CSV table of C-alpha atoms in Angstrom, one decimal:
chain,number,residue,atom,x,y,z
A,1,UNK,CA,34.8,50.1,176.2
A,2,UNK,CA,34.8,49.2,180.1
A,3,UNK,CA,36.3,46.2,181.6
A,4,UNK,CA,35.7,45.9,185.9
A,5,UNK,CA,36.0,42.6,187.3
A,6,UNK,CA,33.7,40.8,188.3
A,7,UNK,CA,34.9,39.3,191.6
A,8,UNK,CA,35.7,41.2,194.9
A,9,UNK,CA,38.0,40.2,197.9
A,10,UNK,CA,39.4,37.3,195.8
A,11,UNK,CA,43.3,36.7,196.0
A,12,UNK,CA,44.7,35.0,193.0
A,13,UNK,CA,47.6,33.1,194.0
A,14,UNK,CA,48.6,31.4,190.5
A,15,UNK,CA,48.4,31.8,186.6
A,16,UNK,CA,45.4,29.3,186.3
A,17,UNK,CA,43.1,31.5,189.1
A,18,UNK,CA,43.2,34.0,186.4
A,19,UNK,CA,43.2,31.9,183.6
A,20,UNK,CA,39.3,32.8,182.4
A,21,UNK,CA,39.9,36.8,183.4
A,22,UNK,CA,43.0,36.6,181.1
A,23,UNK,CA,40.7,35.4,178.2
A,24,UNK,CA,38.2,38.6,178.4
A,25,UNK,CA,40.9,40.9,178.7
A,26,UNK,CA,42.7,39.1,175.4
A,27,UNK,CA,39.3,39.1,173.8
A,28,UNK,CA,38.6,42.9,174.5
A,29,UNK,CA,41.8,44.1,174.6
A,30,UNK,CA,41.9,46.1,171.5
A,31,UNK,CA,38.6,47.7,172.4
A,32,UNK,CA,39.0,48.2,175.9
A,33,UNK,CA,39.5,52.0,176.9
A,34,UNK,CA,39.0,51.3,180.9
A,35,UNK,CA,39.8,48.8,183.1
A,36,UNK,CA,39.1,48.1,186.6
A,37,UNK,CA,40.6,45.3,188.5
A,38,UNK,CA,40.1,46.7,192.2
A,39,UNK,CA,39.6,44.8,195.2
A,40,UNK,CA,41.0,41.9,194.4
A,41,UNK,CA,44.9,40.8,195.6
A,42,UNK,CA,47.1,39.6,192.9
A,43,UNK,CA,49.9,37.6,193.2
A,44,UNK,CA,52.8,38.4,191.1
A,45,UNK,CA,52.9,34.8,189.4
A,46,UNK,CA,48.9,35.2,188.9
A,47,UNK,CA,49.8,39.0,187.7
A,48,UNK,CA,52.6,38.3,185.0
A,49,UNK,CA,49.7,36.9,182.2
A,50,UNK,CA,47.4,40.0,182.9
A,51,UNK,CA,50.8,42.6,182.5
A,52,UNK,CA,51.1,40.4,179.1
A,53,UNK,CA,47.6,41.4,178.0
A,54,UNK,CA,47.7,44.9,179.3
A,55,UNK,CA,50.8,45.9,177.1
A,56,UNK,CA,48.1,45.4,174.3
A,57,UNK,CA,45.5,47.7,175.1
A,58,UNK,CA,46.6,50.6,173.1
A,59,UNK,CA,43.8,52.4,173.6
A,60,UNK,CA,43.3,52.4,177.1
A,61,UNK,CA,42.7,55.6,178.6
A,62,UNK,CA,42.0,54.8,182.4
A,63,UNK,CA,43.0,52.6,184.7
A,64,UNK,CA,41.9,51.6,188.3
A,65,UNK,CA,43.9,49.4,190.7
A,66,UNK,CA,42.2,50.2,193.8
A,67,UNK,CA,43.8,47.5,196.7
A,68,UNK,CA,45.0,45.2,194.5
A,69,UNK,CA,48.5,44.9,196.9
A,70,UNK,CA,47.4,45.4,200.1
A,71,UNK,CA,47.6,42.1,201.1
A,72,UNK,CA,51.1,41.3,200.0
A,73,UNK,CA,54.5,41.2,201.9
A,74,UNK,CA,57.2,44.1,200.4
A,75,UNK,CA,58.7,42.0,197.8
A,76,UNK,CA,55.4,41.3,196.2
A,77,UNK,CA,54.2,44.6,196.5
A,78,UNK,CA,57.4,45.7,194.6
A,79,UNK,CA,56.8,43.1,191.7
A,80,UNK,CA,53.0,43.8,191.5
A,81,UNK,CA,53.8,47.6,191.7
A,82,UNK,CA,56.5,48.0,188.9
A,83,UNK,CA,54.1,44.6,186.4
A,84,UNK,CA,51.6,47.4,186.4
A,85,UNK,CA,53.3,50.4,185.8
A,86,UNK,CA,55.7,48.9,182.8
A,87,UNK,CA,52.9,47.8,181.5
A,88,UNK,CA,50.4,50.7,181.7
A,89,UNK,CA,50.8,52.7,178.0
A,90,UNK,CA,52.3,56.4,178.0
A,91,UNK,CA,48.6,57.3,176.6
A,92,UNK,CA,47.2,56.6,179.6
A,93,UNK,CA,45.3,59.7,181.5
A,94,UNK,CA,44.0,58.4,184.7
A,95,UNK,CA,45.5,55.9,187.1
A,96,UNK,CA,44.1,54.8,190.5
A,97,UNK,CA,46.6,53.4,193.0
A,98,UNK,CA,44.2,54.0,196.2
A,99,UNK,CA,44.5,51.9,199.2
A,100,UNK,CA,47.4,50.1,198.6
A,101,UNK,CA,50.4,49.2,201.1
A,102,UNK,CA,53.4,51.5,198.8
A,103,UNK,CA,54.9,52.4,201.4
A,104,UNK,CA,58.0,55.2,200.7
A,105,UNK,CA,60.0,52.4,199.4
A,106,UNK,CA,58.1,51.8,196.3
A,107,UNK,CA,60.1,50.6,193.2
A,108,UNK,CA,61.4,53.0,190.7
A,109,UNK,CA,58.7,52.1,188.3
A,110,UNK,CA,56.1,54.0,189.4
A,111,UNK,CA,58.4,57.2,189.3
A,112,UNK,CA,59.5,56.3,186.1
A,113,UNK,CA,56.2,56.0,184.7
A,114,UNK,CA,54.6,58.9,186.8
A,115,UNK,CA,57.5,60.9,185.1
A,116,UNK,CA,56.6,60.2,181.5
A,117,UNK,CA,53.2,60.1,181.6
A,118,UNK,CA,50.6,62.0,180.1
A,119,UNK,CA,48.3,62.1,182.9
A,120,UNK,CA,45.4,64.1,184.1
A,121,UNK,CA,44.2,62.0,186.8
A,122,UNK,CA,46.5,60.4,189.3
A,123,UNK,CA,44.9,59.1,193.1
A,124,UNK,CA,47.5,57.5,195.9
A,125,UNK,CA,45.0,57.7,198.2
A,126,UNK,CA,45.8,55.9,201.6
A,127,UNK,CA,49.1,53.9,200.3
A,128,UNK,CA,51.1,54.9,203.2
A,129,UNK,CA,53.8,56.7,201.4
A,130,UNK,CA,54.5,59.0,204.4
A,131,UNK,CA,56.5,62.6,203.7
A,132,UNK,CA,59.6,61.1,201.8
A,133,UNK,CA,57.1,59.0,199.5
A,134,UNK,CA,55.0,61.7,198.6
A,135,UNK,CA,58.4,64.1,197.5
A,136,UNK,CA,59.3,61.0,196.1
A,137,UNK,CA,55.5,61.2,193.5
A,138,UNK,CA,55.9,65.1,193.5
A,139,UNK,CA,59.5,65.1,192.3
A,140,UNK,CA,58.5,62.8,189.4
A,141,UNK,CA,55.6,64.6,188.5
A,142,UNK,CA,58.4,67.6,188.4
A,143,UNK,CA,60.2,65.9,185.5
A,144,UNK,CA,57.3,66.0,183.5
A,145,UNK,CA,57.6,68.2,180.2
A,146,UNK,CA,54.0,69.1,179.7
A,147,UNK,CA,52.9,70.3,183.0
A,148,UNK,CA,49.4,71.7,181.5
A,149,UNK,CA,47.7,68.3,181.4
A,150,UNK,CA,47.3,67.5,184.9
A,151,UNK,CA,44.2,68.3,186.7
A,152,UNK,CA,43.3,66.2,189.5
A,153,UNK,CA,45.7,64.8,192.6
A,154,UNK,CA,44.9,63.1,195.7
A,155,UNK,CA,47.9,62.1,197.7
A,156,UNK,CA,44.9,62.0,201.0
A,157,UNK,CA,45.7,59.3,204.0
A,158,UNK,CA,49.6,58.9,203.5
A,159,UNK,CA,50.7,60.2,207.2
A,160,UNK,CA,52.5,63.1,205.7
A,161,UNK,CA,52.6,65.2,209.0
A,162,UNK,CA,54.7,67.9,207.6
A,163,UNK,CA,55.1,69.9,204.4
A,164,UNK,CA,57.4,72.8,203.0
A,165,UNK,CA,56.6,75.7,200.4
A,166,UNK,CA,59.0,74.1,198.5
A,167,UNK,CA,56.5,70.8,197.8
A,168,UNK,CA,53.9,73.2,197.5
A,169,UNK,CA,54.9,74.7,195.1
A,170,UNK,CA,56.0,71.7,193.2
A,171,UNK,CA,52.2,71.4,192.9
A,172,UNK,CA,51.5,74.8,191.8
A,173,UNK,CA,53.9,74.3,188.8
A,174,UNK,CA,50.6,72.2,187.1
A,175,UNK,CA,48.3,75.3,185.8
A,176,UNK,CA,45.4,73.5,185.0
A,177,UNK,CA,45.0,71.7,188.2
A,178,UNK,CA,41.7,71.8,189.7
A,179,UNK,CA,41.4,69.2,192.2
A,180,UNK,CA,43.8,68.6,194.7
A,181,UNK,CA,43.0,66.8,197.9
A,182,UNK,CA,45.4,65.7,201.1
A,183,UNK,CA,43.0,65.2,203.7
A,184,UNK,CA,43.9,62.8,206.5
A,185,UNK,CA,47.6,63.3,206.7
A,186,UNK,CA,47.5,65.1,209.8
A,187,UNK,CA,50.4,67.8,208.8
A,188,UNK,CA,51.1,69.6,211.7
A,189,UNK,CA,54.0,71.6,210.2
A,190,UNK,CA,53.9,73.7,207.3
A,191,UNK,CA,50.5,73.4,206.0
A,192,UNK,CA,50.4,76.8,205.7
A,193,UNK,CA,53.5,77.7,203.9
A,194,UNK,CA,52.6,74.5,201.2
A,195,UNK,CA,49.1,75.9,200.5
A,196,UNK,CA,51.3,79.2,199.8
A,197,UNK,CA,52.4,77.2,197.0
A,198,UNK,CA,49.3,76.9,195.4
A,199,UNK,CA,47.9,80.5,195.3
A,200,UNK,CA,48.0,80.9,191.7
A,201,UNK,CA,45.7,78.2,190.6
A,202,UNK,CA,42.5,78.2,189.8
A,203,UNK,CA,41.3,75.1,192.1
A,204,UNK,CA,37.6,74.1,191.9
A,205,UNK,CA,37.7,71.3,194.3
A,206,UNK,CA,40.2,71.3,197.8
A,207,UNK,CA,40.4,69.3,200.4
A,208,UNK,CA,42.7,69.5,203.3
A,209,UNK,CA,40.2,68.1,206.3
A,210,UNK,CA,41.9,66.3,209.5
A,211,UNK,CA,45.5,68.8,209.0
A,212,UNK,CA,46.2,71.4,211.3
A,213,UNK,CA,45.5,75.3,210.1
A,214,UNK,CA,47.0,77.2,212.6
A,215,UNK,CA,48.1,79.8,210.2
A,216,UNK,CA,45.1,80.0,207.5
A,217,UNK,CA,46.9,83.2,205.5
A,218,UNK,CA,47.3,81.1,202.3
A,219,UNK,CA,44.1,79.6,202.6
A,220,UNK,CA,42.6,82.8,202.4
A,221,UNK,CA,44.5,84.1,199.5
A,222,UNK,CA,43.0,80.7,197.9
A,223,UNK,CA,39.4,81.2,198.9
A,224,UNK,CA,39.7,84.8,197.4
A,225,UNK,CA,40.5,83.7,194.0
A,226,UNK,CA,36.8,82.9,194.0
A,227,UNK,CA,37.2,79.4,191.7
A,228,UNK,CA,36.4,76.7,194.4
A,229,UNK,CA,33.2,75.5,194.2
A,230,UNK,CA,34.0,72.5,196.5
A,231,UNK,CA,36.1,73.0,199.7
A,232,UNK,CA,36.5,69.8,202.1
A,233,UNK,CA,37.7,71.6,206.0
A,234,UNK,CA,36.5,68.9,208.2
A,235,UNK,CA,38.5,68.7,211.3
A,236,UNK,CA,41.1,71.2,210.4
A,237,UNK,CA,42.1,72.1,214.1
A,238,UNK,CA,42.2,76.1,213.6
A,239,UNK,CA,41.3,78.6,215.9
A,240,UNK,CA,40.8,80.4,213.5
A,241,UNK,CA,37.4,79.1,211.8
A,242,UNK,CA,35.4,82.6,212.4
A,243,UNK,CA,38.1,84.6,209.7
A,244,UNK,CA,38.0,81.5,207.4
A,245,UNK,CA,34.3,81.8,207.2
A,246,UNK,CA,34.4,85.5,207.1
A,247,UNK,CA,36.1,85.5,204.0
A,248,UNK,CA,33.9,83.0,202.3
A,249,UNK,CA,31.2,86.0,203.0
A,250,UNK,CA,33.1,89.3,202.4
A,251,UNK,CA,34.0,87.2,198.3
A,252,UNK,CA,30.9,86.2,197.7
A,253,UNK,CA,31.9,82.8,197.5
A,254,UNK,CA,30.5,80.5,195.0
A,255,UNK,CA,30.8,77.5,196.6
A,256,UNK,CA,28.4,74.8,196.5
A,257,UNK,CA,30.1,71.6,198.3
A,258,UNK,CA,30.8,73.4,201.8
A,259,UNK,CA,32.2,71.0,204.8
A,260,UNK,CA,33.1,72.4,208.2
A,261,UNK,CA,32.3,69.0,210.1
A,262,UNK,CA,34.4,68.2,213.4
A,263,UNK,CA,36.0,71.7,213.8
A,264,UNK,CA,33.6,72.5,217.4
A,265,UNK,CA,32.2,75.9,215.7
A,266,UNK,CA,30.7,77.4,218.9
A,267,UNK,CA,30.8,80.9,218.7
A,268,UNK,CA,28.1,83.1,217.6
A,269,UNK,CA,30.1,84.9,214.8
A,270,UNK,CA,30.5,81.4,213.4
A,271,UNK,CA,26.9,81.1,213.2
A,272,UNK,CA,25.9,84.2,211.5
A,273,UNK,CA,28.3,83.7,208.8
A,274,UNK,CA,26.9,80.3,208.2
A,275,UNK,CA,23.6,81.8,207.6
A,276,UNK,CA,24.8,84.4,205.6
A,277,UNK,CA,26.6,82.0,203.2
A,278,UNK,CA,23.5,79.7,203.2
A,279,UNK,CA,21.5,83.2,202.4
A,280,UNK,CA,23.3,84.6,200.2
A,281,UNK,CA,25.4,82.5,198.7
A,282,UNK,CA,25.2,79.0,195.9
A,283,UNK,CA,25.5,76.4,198.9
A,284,UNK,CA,23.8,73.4,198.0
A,285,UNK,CA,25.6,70.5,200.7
A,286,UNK,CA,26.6,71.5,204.0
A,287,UNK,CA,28.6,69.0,206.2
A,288,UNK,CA,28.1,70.3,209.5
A,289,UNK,CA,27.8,67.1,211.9
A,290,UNK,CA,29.7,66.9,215.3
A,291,UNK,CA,30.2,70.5,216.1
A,292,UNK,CA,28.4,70.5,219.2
A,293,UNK,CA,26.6,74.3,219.3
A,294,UNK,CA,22.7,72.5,218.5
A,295,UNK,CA,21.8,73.1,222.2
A,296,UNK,CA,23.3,76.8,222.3
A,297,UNK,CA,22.1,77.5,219.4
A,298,UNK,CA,19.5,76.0,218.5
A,299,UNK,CA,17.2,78.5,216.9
A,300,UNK,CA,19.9,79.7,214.3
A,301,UNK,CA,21.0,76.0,213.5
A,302,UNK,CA,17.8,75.4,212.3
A,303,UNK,CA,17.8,78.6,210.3
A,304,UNK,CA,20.8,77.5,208.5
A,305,UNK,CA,19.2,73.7,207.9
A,306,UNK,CA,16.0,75.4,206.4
A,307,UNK,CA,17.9,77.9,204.5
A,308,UNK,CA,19.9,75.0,202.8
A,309,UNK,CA,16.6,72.3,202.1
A,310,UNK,CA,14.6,75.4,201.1
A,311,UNK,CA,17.0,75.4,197.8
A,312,UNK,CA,17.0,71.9,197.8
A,313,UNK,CA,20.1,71.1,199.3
A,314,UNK,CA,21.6,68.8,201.2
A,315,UNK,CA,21.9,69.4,205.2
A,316,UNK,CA,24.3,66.9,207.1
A,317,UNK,CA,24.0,66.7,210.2
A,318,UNK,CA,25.5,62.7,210.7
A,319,UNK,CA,28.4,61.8,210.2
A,320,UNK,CA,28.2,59.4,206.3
A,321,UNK,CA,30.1,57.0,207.9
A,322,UNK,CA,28.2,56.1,210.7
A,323,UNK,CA,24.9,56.4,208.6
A,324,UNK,CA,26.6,53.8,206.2
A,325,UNK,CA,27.6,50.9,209.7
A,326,UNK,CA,23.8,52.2,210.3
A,327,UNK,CA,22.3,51.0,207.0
A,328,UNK,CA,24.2,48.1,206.7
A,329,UNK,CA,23.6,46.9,210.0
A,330,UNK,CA,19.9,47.2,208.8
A,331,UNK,CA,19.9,45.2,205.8
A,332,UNK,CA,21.8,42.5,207.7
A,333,UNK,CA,18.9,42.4,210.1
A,334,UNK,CA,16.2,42.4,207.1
A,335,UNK,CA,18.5,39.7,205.3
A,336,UNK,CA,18.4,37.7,208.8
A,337,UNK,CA,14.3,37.9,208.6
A,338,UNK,CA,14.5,36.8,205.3
């Protein structure tokens, strides 16, 4: 059974805010196999009777606590933090901590738990950890015993900046790992030596957009294993796009979630072998927005666009982002009409 809360943007300052939450989650708890209170701040004081009830869901499987301590000050972060992990149960397989302030100085809880958990699914997206925060989550998930049940990370957004083989190959440790994302922490050091890390497993889904490639010989290694089906290089800063592509071709790649957004492809090569992979290959979304070759060339762009719709794929050319403040902005004018 799924519990989300209803509210959004709410902070709940004392125990009586949450007073009515608290009763659904005591009425449910013994059912309840996911819970989701993201997007909502909790104070530590409003927290403590929602910890209480959490310690009885024995069957709870996932959790999601999506920027639920963004809006504290350290202290309270640290309270909130280490409430939910001691009272998260070892059976739990998936746990979101997205979007929230951690920092590198985040309590001892969350390694303790990370450490002796059992999970499959574990997102710190955009929680600031920064390099010595994210060794700090890697060397935890190191202690773990059973290092074949993990098989999805995203430690994306934590202004990591540099990496070593040696993190890397923390990583590679977890066999059954098929998703792993770190896009956004703009590592300009050592990207290529952590990816080296990660050769030997079978990834389905990577995503390392808005890091620097300037060596891509890992990469490549990765891409020839032939198991990615989705591969996220948006803004990778490489000069090197043309052999990264190439290789996608000469493997017969089998990917069919390709994004090269933001990398300025403007050579000719680059074109061909995005034709030949939308040809010949299982592409069905291409991210291709701000690369700035339409005007030179225009003729094969539009090759590549009807090669990819004529499967019925998707083609993006905009950025989502921007189509998102678009639509938005849209409604707000029909809801003004209104």
């Amino acid at each position: 059974m799924f519990f989300k809360v209803a509210t959004t943007d709410v902070k709940y300052d004392t125990a009586e805010s949450v007073r009515s939450l608290v009763a659904n989650l005591a009425e449910l708890s013994q059912r309840l196999t996911a819970l989701d209170l993201s997007n909502n701040t909790y104070h530590p004081d409003a927290f403590a009777s929602i910890a209480e009830q959490i310690k009885k869901m024995r069957n709870l499987k996932t959790a999601s606590f999506e920027s639920t301590m963004s809006c504290l000050d350290f202290e309270e972060m640290s309270s909130l933090c280490s409430m939910i992990t001691n009272s998260l149960p070892n059976g739990l397989i998936a746990l979101n901590l997205s979007s929230n302030a951690l920092s590198c100085n985040f309590p001892n809880a969350l390694t303790d738990f990370i450490s002796r958990s059992n999970l499959v699914e574990l997102n710190l997206y955009n929680c600031g950890l920064g390099r010595e925060g994210i060794e700090r989550v890697l060397r935890a998930l190191e202690g773990l015993s059973d290092k074949t049940r993990l098989e999805k990370l995203n430690i994306g957004k934590n202004r990591m900046n540099s990496a070593t083989n040696e993190l890397g190959e923390i990583i590679g440790q977890f066999e059954n790992l098929t998703l792993f994302k770190m896009a956004h922490n703009t590592v300009y050091e050592g990207l290529d030596s952590f990816l080296n890390g990660l050769v030997s497993l079978s990834l389905i889904e990577l995503d390392i957009s808005d890091n620097f490639v300037e060596e891509e010989t890992a990469l490549l290694e990765i891409l020839g294993h032939g198991s990615l089906r989705l591969i996220h290089l948006r803004d990778i800063k490489t000069d090197h796009m043309d052999v990264i592509l190439q290789k996608m071709v000469d493997t017969g790649s089998k990917i069919e979630h390709l994004d090269v957004s933001q990398n300025d492809l403007e050579t000719e090569e680059s074109m061909n072998q995005l034709v030949e992979l939308a040809k010949h290959n299982q592409i069905r979304e291409l991210h291709i927005y701000d690369n700035y070759f339409e005007t030179d060339f225009r003729e094969t762009y539009r090759k590549i666009k009807n090669l990819i719709l004529r499967k019925g794929g998707r083609f993006i050319e905009t950025d989502p982002a921007i189509m998102a403040d678009e639509e938005e902005q849209r409604l707000a004018v029909l809801i003004s009409r209104i």
